[in-house]
Short mmCIF file of C-alpha atoms and ligand atoms in Angstrom, two decimals:
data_model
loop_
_atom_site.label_atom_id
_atom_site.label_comp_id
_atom_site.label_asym_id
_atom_site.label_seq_id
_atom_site.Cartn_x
_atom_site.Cartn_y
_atom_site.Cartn_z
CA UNK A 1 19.59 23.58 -8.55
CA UNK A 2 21.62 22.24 -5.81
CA UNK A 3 19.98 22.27 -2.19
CA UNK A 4 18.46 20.86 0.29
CA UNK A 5 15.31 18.26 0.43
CA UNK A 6 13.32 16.87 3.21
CA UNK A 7 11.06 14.16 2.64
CA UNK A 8 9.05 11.02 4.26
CA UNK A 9 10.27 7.97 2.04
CA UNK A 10 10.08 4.28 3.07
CA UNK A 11 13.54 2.30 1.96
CA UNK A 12 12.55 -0.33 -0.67
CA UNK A 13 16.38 -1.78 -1.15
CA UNK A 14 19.58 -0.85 0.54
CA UNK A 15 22.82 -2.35 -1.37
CA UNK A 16 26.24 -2.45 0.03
CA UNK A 17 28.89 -0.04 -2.15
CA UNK A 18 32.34 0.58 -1.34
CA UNK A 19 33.64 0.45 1.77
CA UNK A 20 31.60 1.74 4.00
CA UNK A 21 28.88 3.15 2.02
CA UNK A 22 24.95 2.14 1.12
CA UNK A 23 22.73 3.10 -1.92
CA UNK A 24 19.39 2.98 -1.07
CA UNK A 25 16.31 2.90 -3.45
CA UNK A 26 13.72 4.97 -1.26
CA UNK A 27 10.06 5.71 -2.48
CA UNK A 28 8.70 8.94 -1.30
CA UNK A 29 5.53 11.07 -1.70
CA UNK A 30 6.35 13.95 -3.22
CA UNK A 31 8.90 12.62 -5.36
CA UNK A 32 8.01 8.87 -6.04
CA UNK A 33 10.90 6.69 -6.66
CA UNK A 34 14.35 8.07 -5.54
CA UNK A 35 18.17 7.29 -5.27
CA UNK A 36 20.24 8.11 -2.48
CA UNK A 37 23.64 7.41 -1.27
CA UNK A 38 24.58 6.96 2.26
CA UNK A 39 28.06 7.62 3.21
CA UNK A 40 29.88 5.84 6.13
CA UNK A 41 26.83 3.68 6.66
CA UNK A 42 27.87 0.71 7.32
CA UNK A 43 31.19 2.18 9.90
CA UNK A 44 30.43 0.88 13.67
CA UNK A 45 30.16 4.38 14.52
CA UNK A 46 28.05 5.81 11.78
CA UNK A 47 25.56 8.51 13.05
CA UNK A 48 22.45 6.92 10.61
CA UNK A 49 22.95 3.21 13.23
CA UNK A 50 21.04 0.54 11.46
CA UNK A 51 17.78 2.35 10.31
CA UNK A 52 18.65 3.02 6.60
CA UNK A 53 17.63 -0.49 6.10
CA UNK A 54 14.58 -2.48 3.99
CA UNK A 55 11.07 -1.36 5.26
CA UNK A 56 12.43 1.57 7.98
CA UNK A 57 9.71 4.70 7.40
CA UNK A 58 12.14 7.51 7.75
CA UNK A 59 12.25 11.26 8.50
CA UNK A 60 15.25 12.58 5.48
CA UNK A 61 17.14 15.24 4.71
CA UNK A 62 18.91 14.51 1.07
CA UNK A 63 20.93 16.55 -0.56
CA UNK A 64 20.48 17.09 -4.42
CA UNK A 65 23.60 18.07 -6.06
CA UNK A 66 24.46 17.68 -9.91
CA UNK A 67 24.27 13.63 -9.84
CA UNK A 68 21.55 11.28 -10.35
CA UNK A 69 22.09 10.30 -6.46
CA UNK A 70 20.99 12.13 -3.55
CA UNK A 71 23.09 11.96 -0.45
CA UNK A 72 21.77 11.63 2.98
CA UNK A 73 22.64 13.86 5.44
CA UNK A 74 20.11 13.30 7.85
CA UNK A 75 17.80 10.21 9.01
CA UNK A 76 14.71 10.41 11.87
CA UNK A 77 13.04 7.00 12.12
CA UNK A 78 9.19 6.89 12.14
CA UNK A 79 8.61 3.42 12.03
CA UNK A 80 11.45 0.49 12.00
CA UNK A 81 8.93 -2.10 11.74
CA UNK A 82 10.46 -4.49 14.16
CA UNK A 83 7.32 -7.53 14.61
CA UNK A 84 7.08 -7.82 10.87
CA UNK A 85 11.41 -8.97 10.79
CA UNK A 86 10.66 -11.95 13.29
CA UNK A 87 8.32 -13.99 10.74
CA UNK A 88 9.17 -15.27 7.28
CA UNK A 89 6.03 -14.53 6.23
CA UNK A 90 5.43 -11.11 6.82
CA UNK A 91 9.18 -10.39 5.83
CA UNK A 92 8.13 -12.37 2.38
CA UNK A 93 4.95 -10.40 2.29
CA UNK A 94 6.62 -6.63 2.93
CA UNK A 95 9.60 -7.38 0.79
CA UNK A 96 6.95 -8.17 -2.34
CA UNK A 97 5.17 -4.93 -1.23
CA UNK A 98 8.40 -3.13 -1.85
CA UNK A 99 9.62 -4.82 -5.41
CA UNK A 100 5.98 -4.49 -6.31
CA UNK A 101 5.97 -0.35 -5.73
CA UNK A 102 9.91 -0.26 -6.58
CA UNK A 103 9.15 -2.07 -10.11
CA UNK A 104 5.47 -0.23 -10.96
CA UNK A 105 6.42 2.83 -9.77
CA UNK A 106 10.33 3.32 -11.53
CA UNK A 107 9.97 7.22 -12.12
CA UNK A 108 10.16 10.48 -9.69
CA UNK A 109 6.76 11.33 -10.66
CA UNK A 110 4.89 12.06 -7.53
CA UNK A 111 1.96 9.42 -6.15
CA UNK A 112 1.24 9.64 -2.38
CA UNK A 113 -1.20 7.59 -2.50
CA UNK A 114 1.57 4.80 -3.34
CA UNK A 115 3.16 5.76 -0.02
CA UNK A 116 0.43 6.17 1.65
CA UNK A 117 -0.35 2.28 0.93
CA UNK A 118 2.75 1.14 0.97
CA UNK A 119 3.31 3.05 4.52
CA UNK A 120 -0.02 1.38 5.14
CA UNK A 121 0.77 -2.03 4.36
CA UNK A 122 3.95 -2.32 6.15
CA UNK A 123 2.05 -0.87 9.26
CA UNK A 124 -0.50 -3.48 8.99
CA UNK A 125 2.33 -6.36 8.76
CA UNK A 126 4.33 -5.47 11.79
CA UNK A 127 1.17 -4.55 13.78
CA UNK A 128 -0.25 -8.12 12.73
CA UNK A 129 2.21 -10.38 11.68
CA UNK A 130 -0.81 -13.41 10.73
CA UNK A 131 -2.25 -11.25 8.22
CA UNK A 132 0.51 -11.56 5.88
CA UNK A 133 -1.33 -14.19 4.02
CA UNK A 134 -1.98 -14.16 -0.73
CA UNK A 135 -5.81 -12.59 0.33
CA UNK A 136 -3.61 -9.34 1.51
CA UNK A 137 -1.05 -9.77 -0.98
CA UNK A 138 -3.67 -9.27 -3.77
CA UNK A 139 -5.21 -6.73 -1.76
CA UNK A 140 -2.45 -4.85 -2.20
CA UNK A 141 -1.53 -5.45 -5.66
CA UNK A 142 -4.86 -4.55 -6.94
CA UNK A 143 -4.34 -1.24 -4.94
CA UNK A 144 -1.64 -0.21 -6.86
CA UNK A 145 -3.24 -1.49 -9.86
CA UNK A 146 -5.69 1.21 -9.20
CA UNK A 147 -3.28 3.70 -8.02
CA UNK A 148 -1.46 3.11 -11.29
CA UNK A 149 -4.61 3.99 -13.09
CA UNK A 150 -4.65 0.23 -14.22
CA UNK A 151 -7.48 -0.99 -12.13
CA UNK A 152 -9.75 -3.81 -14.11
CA UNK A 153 -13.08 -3.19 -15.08
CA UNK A 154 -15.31 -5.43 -12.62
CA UNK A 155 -18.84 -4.11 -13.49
CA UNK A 156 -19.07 -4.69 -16.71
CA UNK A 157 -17.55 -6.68 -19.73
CA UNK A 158 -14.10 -5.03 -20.80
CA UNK A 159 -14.82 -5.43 -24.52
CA UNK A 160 -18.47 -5.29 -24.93
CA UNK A 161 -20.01 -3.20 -21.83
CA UNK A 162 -23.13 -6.70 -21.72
CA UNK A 163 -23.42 -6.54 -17.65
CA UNK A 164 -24.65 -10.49 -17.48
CA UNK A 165 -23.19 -13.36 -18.71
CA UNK A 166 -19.61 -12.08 -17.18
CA UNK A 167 -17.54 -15.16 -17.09
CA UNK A 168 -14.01 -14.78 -18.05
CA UNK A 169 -11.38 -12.49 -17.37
CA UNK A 170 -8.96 -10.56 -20.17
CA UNK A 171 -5.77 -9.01 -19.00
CA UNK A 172 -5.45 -7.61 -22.70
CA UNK A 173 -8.98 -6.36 -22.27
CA UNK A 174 -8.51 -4.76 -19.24
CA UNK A 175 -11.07 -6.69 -17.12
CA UNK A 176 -14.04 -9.21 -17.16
CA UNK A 177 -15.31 -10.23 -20.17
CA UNK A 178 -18.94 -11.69 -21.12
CA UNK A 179 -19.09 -15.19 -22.62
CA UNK A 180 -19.41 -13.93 -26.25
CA UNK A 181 -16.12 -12.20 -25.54
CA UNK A 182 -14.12 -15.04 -24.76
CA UNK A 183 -11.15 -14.60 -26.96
CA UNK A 184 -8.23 -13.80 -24.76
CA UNK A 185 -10.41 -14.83 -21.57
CA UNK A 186 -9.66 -17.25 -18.96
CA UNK A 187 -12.70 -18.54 -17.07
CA UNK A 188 -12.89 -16.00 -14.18
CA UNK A 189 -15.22 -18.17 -11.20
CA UNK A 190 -17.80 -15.85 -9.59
CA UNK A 191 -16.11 -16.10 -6.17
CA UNK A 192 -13.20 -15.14 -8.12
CA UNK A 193 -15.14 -11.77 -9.22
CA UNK A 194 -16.24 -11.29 -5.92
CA UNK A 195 -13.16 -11.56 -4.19
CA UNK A 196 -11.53 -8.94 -6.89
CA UNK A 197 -14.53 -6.34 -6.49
CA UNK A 198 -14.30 -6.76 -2.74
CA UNK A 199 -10.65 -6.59 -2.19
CA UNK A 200 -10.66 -3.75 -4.49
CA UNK A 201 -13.16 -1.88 -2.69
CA UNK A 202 -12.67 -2.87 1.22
CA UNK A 203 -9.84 -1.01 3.46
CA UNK A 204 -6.28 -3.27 3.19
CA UNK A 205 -7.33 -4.24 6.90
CA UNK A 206 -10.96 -5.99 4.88
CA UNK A 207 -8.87 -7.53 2.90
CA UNK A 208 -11.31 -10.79 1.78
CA UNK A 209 -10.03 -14.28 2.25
CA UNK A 210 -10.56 -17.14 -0.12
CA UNK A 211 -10.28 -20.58 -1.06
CA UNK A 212 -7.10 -21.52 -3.09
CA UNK A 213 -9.05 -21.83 -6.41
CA UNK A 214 -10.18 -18.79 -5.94
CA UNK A 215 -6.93 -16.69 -5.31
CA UNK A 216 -4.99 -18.52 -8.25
CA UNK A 217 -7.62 -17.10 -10.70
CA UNK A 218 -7.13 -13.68 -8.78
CA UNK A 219 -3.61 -13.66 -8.82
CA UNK A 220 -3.77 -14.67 -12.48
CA UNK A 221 -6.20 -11.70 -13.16
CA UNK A 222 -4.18 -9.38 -11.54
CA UNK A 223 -0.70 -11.00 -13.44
CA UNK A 224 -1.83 -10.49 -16.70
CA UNK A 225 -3.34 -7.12 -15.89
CA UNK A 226 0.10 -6.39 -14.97
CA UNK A 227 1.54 -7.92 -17.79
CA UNK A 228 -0.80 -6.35 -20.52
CA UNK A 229 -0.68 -3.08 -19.28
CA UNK A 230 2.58 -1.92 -17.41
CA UNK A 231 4.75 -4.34 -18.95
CA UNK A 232 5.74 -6.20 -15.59
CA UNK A 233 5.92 -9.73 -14.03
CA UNK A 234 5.64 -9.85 -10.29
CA UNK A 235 7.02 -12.93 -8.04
CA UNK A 236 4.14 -15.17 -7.16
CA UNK A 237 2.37 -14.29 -4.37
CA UNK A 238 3.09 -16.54 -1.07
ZN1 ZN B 1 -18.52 -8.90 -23.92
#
């Protein structure tokens, strides 16, 4: 049915099309991943200004007629995000937030809680531009890991269920691993655990910090957990 939507949604890409014109991959609540053309965007005079760009939190009205895009009709910003633009780090960090959610999270099906960290995430960047360091990358990845239902078994081995010995980690398993179940394993450090159980379970403001060993077997965990499960490679973490 044609009509009328209004929606939060955070704008993950916004490509150039036609003349004038921008079509914007937005993620919202209600209706996770969405398409949306802008018309007359990019005239000196448009009405939506410069807000229906990369990171803006916006206030929509869409229209939902018989195609696969939207159309906006009307744009409110909440938050443009300004601090987190002036550093190449934070820019690095909330552009990876957005290919991360745009690339787990391809369908309409709804998951606030994805916006709600996403929303999160881009707050924390532009409020504190520093923070945009691999510790809060992974933070964040292992959020949507567990927002994605994909979250890795920390408390136990993944294949067996032993509690001691835990030693490696098995994307294909789905978490740690004991050293009798070493198979697909990589040796998983216990700072390494630590930091995954911690950054799992602290607020993205907690996120842990840790030593460079430590994050490159974290970032591998999380990479093959990716890889084995949702079928999808994310850039390295900066
Ligand atoms: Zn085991």
């Amino acid at each position: 049915m044609p009509g009328s939507l209004k929606t939060e949604a955070v704008v993950l890409r916004s490509i150039r099309y036609g003349e004038a014109d921008r079509v914007l991959h937005l993620y919202t609540p209600y209706r996770g991943r969405v398409g949306a053309i802008a018309k007359g965007v990019r005239k000196a005079r448009s009405r939506f200004g410069g807000r229906l760009e990369p990171f803006f939190r916006l206030d929509l009205v869409l229209y939902e007629g018989r195609g696969e895009l939207l159309t906006v009709t009307a744009a409110q910003t909440l938050s443009a995000h300004p601090r987190l633009r002036e550093g190449r780090a934070a820019l690095d960090a909330a552009a990876r937030a957005c290919d991360a959610v745009a690339r787990l999270f391809e369908t309409g099906d709804p998951n606030p809680s994805v916006f709600h960290l996403l929303c999160h995430e881009l707050a924390l960047l532009d409020a504190d531009p520093a923070r945009a360091g691999r510790g809060n990358q992974l933070a964040f990845r292992l959020k949507l890991l567990l927002a994605a239902g994909l979250a890795p078994h920390l408390d136990a081995c993944a294949s067996c269920g032993d509690r001691d010995h835990l030693a490696g980690f098995s994307g294909a398993a789905g978490g740690v691993t004991c050293s009798a179940c070493e198979a697909s394993a990589f040796a998983l450090d216990e700072e390494a655990h630590r930091f995954l159980v911690d950054a799992l379970g602290a607020s993205l403001t907690q996120a842990p910090t840790a030593s460079e060993r430590v994050l490159r077997q974290a970032e591998r965990a999380i990479g093959e957990t990716l890889e084995h499960h949702a079928h999808v490679r994310l850039r390295r973490v900066a």
